Amino acid sequence: MTNSTEAKPIVKLNHLLGLDGISREAITEILDSADTFLGVLERPIPKVPSLRGVTVANFFFENSTRTKISFELAEKRMSADTISFATSGSSVSKGETLLDTVRNIEAMKIDVVVIRHSASGAPRFLADRIESAVINAGDGQHEHPTQGLLDMMTLRRKVGRLEGLNVLILGDIAHSRVARSNIHGLLAMGANVKVCGPATLMPRDIETLGAEPIFDLDEGLEWCDAVNVLRLQLERQKSGEIPSLREYNRTFGLTRARLERLTKEIVVMHPGPMNRGVEIDSDVADGPYSVILNQVTHGVAVRMAVLYLISGRERFVE
Amino acid sequence: MSNNQHTLPAGWRESVAHRIILKGGRLFHPGSELDQIADLAIQDGCIKHIGSIPSDFQGETVNCEGLLITPGLYDMHVHLREPGFEHKETVRTGCSAAAAGGFTGIACMPNTNPSTDNPGIVEFIRNQAKGLPVDVDPIAATTKGRKGETLTEMSELAATGVTAFSDDGSPIASADLMRRALEYTNMLGALLIEHCEEPTMTVGSIMHEGAVSTRLGLTGWPAVAEEIAIERNIQLAEYTGARLHCAHVSTARGVELIRNAKKRGVRVTGEATPHHVSLECSILEHYDSEYKVNPPLRESKDIEALIAGLADGTIDAIATDHAPHAHDEKEVELALAPFGMVGLETAFGVILTELVNTGRISLARAIDAMSTQPRRLMSLPDVSLEVGSEANLSIMDLNEQWTVERDTLNSKSHNTPFHGWKLTGRARGIYNNSKYWGRK
């Protein structure tokens, strides 16, 4: 798309804070661009000059391996200048507030802030207070929009459409930002979404988001075309939200036996990192229905598309 | 006063004239069904004449035409932050904010540092308030260090004049300790004020639990955690016969529990804050910490129930839970920001604009809930507008329209949820302790 005159983005993104409220047109634009950038990644020299001169600062205030590497790779493939700042724990405990930290880096002239933070709303908090464009790389239990987008990209490429698709999100819905971004994005694209998991990990009034909660995994698998298996934080057992990991696996774990009982093939996704033997068994994760590694590849392409639509805006929308 | 600049609200003046005539005001005292336009003459802190003022009574005249003159407003739930957190508020700045809001008296909560759990701190706070027209009545802690473990030396504290005890902000988790606290305060004739929250259900909670918290990914503070605590404490008050006051009731069922308990004769009372009767939890959409408060803002059905409770007297008092925090403490990620909002200067305007002028509660009930009832709950003498009684008055303009500007607040902290709101109704002056403070 970078060498095509008719590929100017029609969608203007100032920030990407979440998929809540984002239009179908915007998502389609991002996914279409991502498909193009996926082609770039397969070239012998997988690099385009789209973001030359654009400086992206990656702030990872919470541990992350794949999302951080995925963003950094996407930025490099787009020829952006990048810096990364990673620290775990709250910014306040380090003696400087989040806002001060980001404003200081911003004063060194950057264009885009990518932020991962354990507090829900931290990207919105920054976007309301700084000049740079803000991309949410996962905030607390709120949203992880690029994950939602890469999940949709994977589904769309695998099945050919999102409209009318039945997607089951399985696991710890209450604490999952991936679940929320998937719900908002999939519903905007015309898919149907149900959520399945133990009642203790189902957030109050979840149906108001448009996703029906169900508690029988086999019923959910029978209904769906694709299942997105969420990571179970192991501390949920300690906090009393589930009786044991063993029981979780037996009741809500995606096992080969469950898949073999189905009369159809379904797509199996997982945002990673996986707890093999807890929420998903190894022979499913590595099995024929799994698109888990495709998701990782698509993550780079989707992030290239988001960066392009956000920071390429002044240069390309003219 | 040498340090009036920190004491008087901005744009106000002080008068210590022996004789003051409040001219042409509407004298309004719901308790005695007084509602008439008349001049009122004060001499040395005492109401000398009402109606026709003898021609030989010469004094400073304050034009009160078009203004309401009521028994001094009283806020029984204020955090003055001194000692320990003087960067947020001091007794002086808090009293300045109170005066600007039309209050002549406030009760301050004991979550100071060190906490107000001994006569020395109580005395310190009283000393800081000396000479001010706004009376400050310290509420002492229920338990030492507000830790919920052992009772404070309540008898000794009561002997210094403390009439109410509370661990506000830290609910008493142990039902047995709560029982003992009620028994002990009852023996002393004191009021036990409880922040009703079942703490095991609110670990890490940021906002009301429901559709909005689910959408925003914020840990919920379920209404039932308040209702369980209210019910437990009502049962204990009933069993012990003690006086229980539920601070900042925020839920519909909480109101209902208090209503039913009152019907069967339990000595339970309740208060509601201006923010809980005017703001819904959906306002947290942008994760703005100005709206983070404990208990949290709730839903419209809760607001409706609180207003109905105020109207029928189930909720006895309006109290602000004025909770100042410095800007840099609030200007952080929502999860890290402290709970609380200032309220002294906006309380009357919010109640008049949102509840009285909309016909939800009467002006008489509003003044009753902001003056007579909280004083009674604090075991303070009634204030009356009669010749011979001590002058303790608020002078309010029911028609003034103004816009709340956070930077012009007199409180040391500016964490108001009402910034930019257009309100009707504002204080013009107060008279108390033989002093008049009012707008120039």
PDB file of N, CA and C in Angstrom, chain A residues 32-66:
ATOM      1  N   ASP A  32      -7.814  -4.502   6.706  1.00  0.00           N
ATOM      2  CA  ASP A  32      -7.379  -4.509   5.310  1.00  0.00           C
ATOM      3  C   ASP A  32      -5.917  -4.085   5.204  1.00  0.00           C
ATOM      4  N   SER A  33      -5.572  -3.023   5.920  1.00  0.00           N
ATOM      5  CA  SER A  33      -4.175  -2.566   5.907  1.00  0.00           C
ATOM      6  C   SER A  33      -3.269  -3.652   6.449  1.00  0.00           C
ATOM      7  N   ALA A  34      -3.729  -4.320   7.508  1.00  0.00           N
ATOM      8  CA  ALA A  34      -2.901  -5.360   8.123  1.00  0.00           C
ATOM      9  C   ALA A  34      -2.641  -6.499   7.132  1.00  0.00           C
ATOM     10  N   ASP A  35      -3.664  -6.826   6.353  1.00  0.00           N
ATOM     11  CA  ASP A  35      -3.470  -7.860   5.331  1.00  0.00           C
ATOM     12  C   ASP A  35      -2.354  -7.450   4.373  1.00  0.00           C
ATOM     13  N   THR A  36      -2.341  -6.178   3.995  1.00  0.00           N
ATOM     14  CA  THR A  36      -1.302  -5.690   3.090  1.00  0.00           C
ATOM     15  C   THR A  36       0.080  -5.779   3.747  1.00  0.00           C
ATOM     16  N   PHE A  37       0.121  -5.338   5.028  1.00  0.00           N
ATOM     17  CA  PHE A  37       1.420  -5.358   5.713  1.00  0.00           C
ATOM     18  C   PHE A  37       1.923  -6.785   5.960  1.00  0.00           C
ATOM     19  N   LEU A  38       0.995  -7.708   6.048  1.00  0.00           N
ATOM     20  CA  LEU A  38       1.407  -9.108   6.197  1.00  0.00           C
ATOM     21  C   LEU A  38       2.216  -9.519   4.973  1.00  0.00           C
ATOM     22  N   GLY A  39       1.819  -8.996   3.819  1.00  0.00           N
ATOM     23  CA  GLY A  39       2.579  -9.242   2.590  1.00  0.00           C
ATOM     24  C   GLY A  39       3.980  -8.661   2.686  1.00  0.00           C
ATOM     25  N   VAL A  40       4.075  -7.496   3.292  1.00  0.00           N
ATOM     26  CA  VAL A  40       5.396  -6.876   3.469  1.00  0.00           C
ATOM     27  C   VAL A  40       6.303  -7.784   4.291  1.00  0.00           C
ATOM     28  N   LEU A  41       5.706  -8.373   5.344  1.00  0.00           N
ATOM     29  CA  LEU A  41       6.512  -9.214   6.232  1.00  0.00           C
ATOM     30  C   LEU A  41       7.059 -10.443   5.531  1.00  0.00           C
ATOM     31  N   GLU A  42       6.415 -10.811   4.424  1.00  0.00           N
ATOM     32  CA  GLU A  42       6.860 -12.006   3.716  1.00  0.00           C
ATOM     33  C   GLU A  42       7.848 -11.690   2.593  1.00  0.00           C
ATOM     34  N   ARG A  43       8.149 -10.404   2.421  1.00  0.00           N
ATOM     35  CA  ARG A  43       9.116 -10.027   1.389  1.00  0.00           C
ATOM     36  C   ARG A  43      10.536 -10.384   1.829  1.00  0.00           C
ATOM     37  N   PRO A  44      11.435 -10.463   0.882  1.00  0.00           N
ATOM     38  CA  PRO A  44      12.838 -10.743   1.252  1.00  0.00           C
ATOM     39  C   PRO A  44      13.411  -9.660   2.174  1.00  0.00           C
ATOM     40  N   ILE A  45      13.065  -8.419   1.891  1.00  0.00           N
ATOM     41  CA  ILE A  45      13.461  -7.339   2.789  1.00  0.00           C
ATOM     42  C   ILE A  45      12.173  -6.788   3.409  1.00  0.00           C
ATOM     43  N   PRO A  46      11.815  -7.271   4.591  1.00  0.00           N
ATOM     44  CA  PRO A  46      10.487  -6.975   5.148  1.00  0.00           C
ATOM     45  C   PRO A  46      10.436  -5.612   5.814  1.00  0.00           C
ATOM     46  N   LYS A  47      10.623  -4.585   5.053  1.00  0.00           N
ATOM     47  CA  LYS A  47      10.699  -3.266   5.661  1.00  0.00           C
ATOM     48  C   LYS A  47      10.183  -2.223   4.686  1.00  0.00           C
ATOM     49  N   VAL A  48       9.378  -1.264   5.188  1.00  0.00           N
ATOM     50  CA  VAL A  48       8.873  -0.171   4.349  1.00  0.00           C
ATOM     51  C   VAL A  48       9.192   1.157   5.033  1.00  0.00           C
ATOM     52  N   PRO A  49       9.243   2.233   4.261  1.00  0.00           N
ATOM     53  CA  PRO A  49       9.677   3.509   4.853  1.00  0.00           C
ATOM     54  C   PRO A  49       8.528   4.351   5.429  1.00  0.00           C
ATOM     55  N   SER A  50       7.349   3.758   5.611  1.00  0.00           N
ATOM     56  CA  SER A  50       6.147   4.537   5.934  1.00  0.00           C
ATOM     57  C   SER A  50       6.305   5.454   7.143  1.00  0.00           C
ATOM     58  N   LEU A  51       7.018   5.032   8.154  1.00  0.00           N
ATOM     59  CA  LEU A  51       7.111   5.836   9.368  1.00  0.00           C
ATOM     60  C   LEU A  51       8.499   6.441   9.559  1.00  0.00           C
ATOM     61  N   ARG A  52       9.197   6.652   8.445  1.00  0.00           N
ATOM     62  CA  ARG A  52      10.517   7.258   8.567  1.00  0.00           C
ATOM     63  C   ARG A  52      10.379   8.639   9.194  1.00  0.00           C
ATOM     64  N   GLY A  53      11.180   8.889  10.218  1.00  0.00           N
ATOM     65  CA  GLY A  53      11.101  10.178  10.893  1.00  0.00           C
ATOM     66  C   GLY A  53      10.094  10.235  12.023  1.00  0.00           C
ATOM     67  N   VAL A  54       9.328   9.183  12.153  1.00  0.00           N
ATOM     68  CA  VAL A  54       8.365   9.142  13.255  1.00  0.00           C
ATOM     69  C   VAL A  54       9.025   8.449  14.446  1.00  0.00           C
ATOM     70  N   THR A  55       8.877   9.059  15.630  1.00  0.00           N
ATOM     71  CA  THR A  55       9.483   8.469  16.821  1.00  0.00           C
ATOM     72  C   THR A  55       8.403   7.884  17.714  1.00  0.00           C
ATOM     73  N   VAL A  56       8.580   6.616  18.030  1.00  0.00           N
ATOM     74  CA  VAL A  56       7.610   5.906  18.857  1.00  0.00           C
ATOM     75  C   VAL A  56       8.282   5.534  20.176  1.00  0.00           C
ATOM     76  N   ALA A  57       7.601   5.858  21.274  1.00  0.00           N
ATOM     77  CA  ALA A  57       8.118   5.466  22.589  1.00  0.00           C
ATOM     78  C   ALA A  57       7.234   4.369  23.154  1.00  0.00           C
ATOM     79  N   ASN A  58       7.839   3.256  23.497  1.00  0.00           N
ATOM     80  CA  ASN A  58       7.103   2.132  24.074  1.00  0.00           C
ATOM     81  C   ASN A  58       7.270   2.159  25.593  1.00  0.00           C
ATOM     82  N   PHE A  59       6.171   2.359  26.293  1.00  0.00           N
ATOM     83  CA  PHE A  59       6.215   2.361  27.751  1.00  0.00           C
ATOM     84  C   PHE A  59       5.555   1.084  28.254  1.00  0.00           C
ATOM     85  N   PHE A  60       6.342   0.208  28.783  1.00  0.00           N
ATOM     86  CA  PHE A  60       5.764  -1.032  29.316  1.00  0.00           C
ATOM     87  C   PHE A  60       5.923  -1.051  30.828  1.00  0.00           C
ATOM     88  N   PHE A  61       4.842  -0.646  31.508  1.00  0.00           N
ATOM     89  CA  PHE A  61       4.853  -0.567  32.964  1.00  0.00           C
ATOM     90  C   PHE A  61       4.421  -1.893  33.595  1.00  0.00           C
ATOM     91  N   GLU A  62       4.287  -2.893  32.763  1.00  0.00           N
ATOM     92  CA  GLU A  62       3.873  -4.201  33.254  1.00  0.00           C
ATOM     93  C   GLU A  62       4.623  -5.221  32.407  1.00  0.00           C
ATOM     94  N   ASN A  63       4.957  -6.334  33.024  1.00  0.00           N
ATOM     95  CA  ASN A  63       5.721  -7.351  32.301  1.00  0.00           C
ATOM     96  C   ASN A  63       5.027  -7.760  31.014  1.00  0.00           C
ATOM     97  N   SER A  64       5.800  -7.859  29.974  1.00  0.00           N
ATOM     98  CA  SER A  64       5.262  -8.303  28.695  1.00  0.00           C
ATOM     99  C   SER A  64       6.437  -8.738  27.849  1.00  0.00           C
ATOM    100  N   THR A  65       6.295  -9.856  27.185  1.00  0.00           N
ATOM    101  CA  THR A  65       7.342 -10.255  26.257  1.00  0.00           C
ATOM    102  C   THR A  65       6.832 -10.106  24.833  1.00  0.00           C
ATOM    103  N   ARG A  66       5.758 -10.839  24.537  1.00  0.00           N
ATOM    104  CA  ARG A  66       5.395 -10.871  23.123  1.00  0.00           C
ATOM    105  C   ARG A  66       4.805  -9.560  22.624  1.00  0.00           C
TER     106      ARG A  66
END
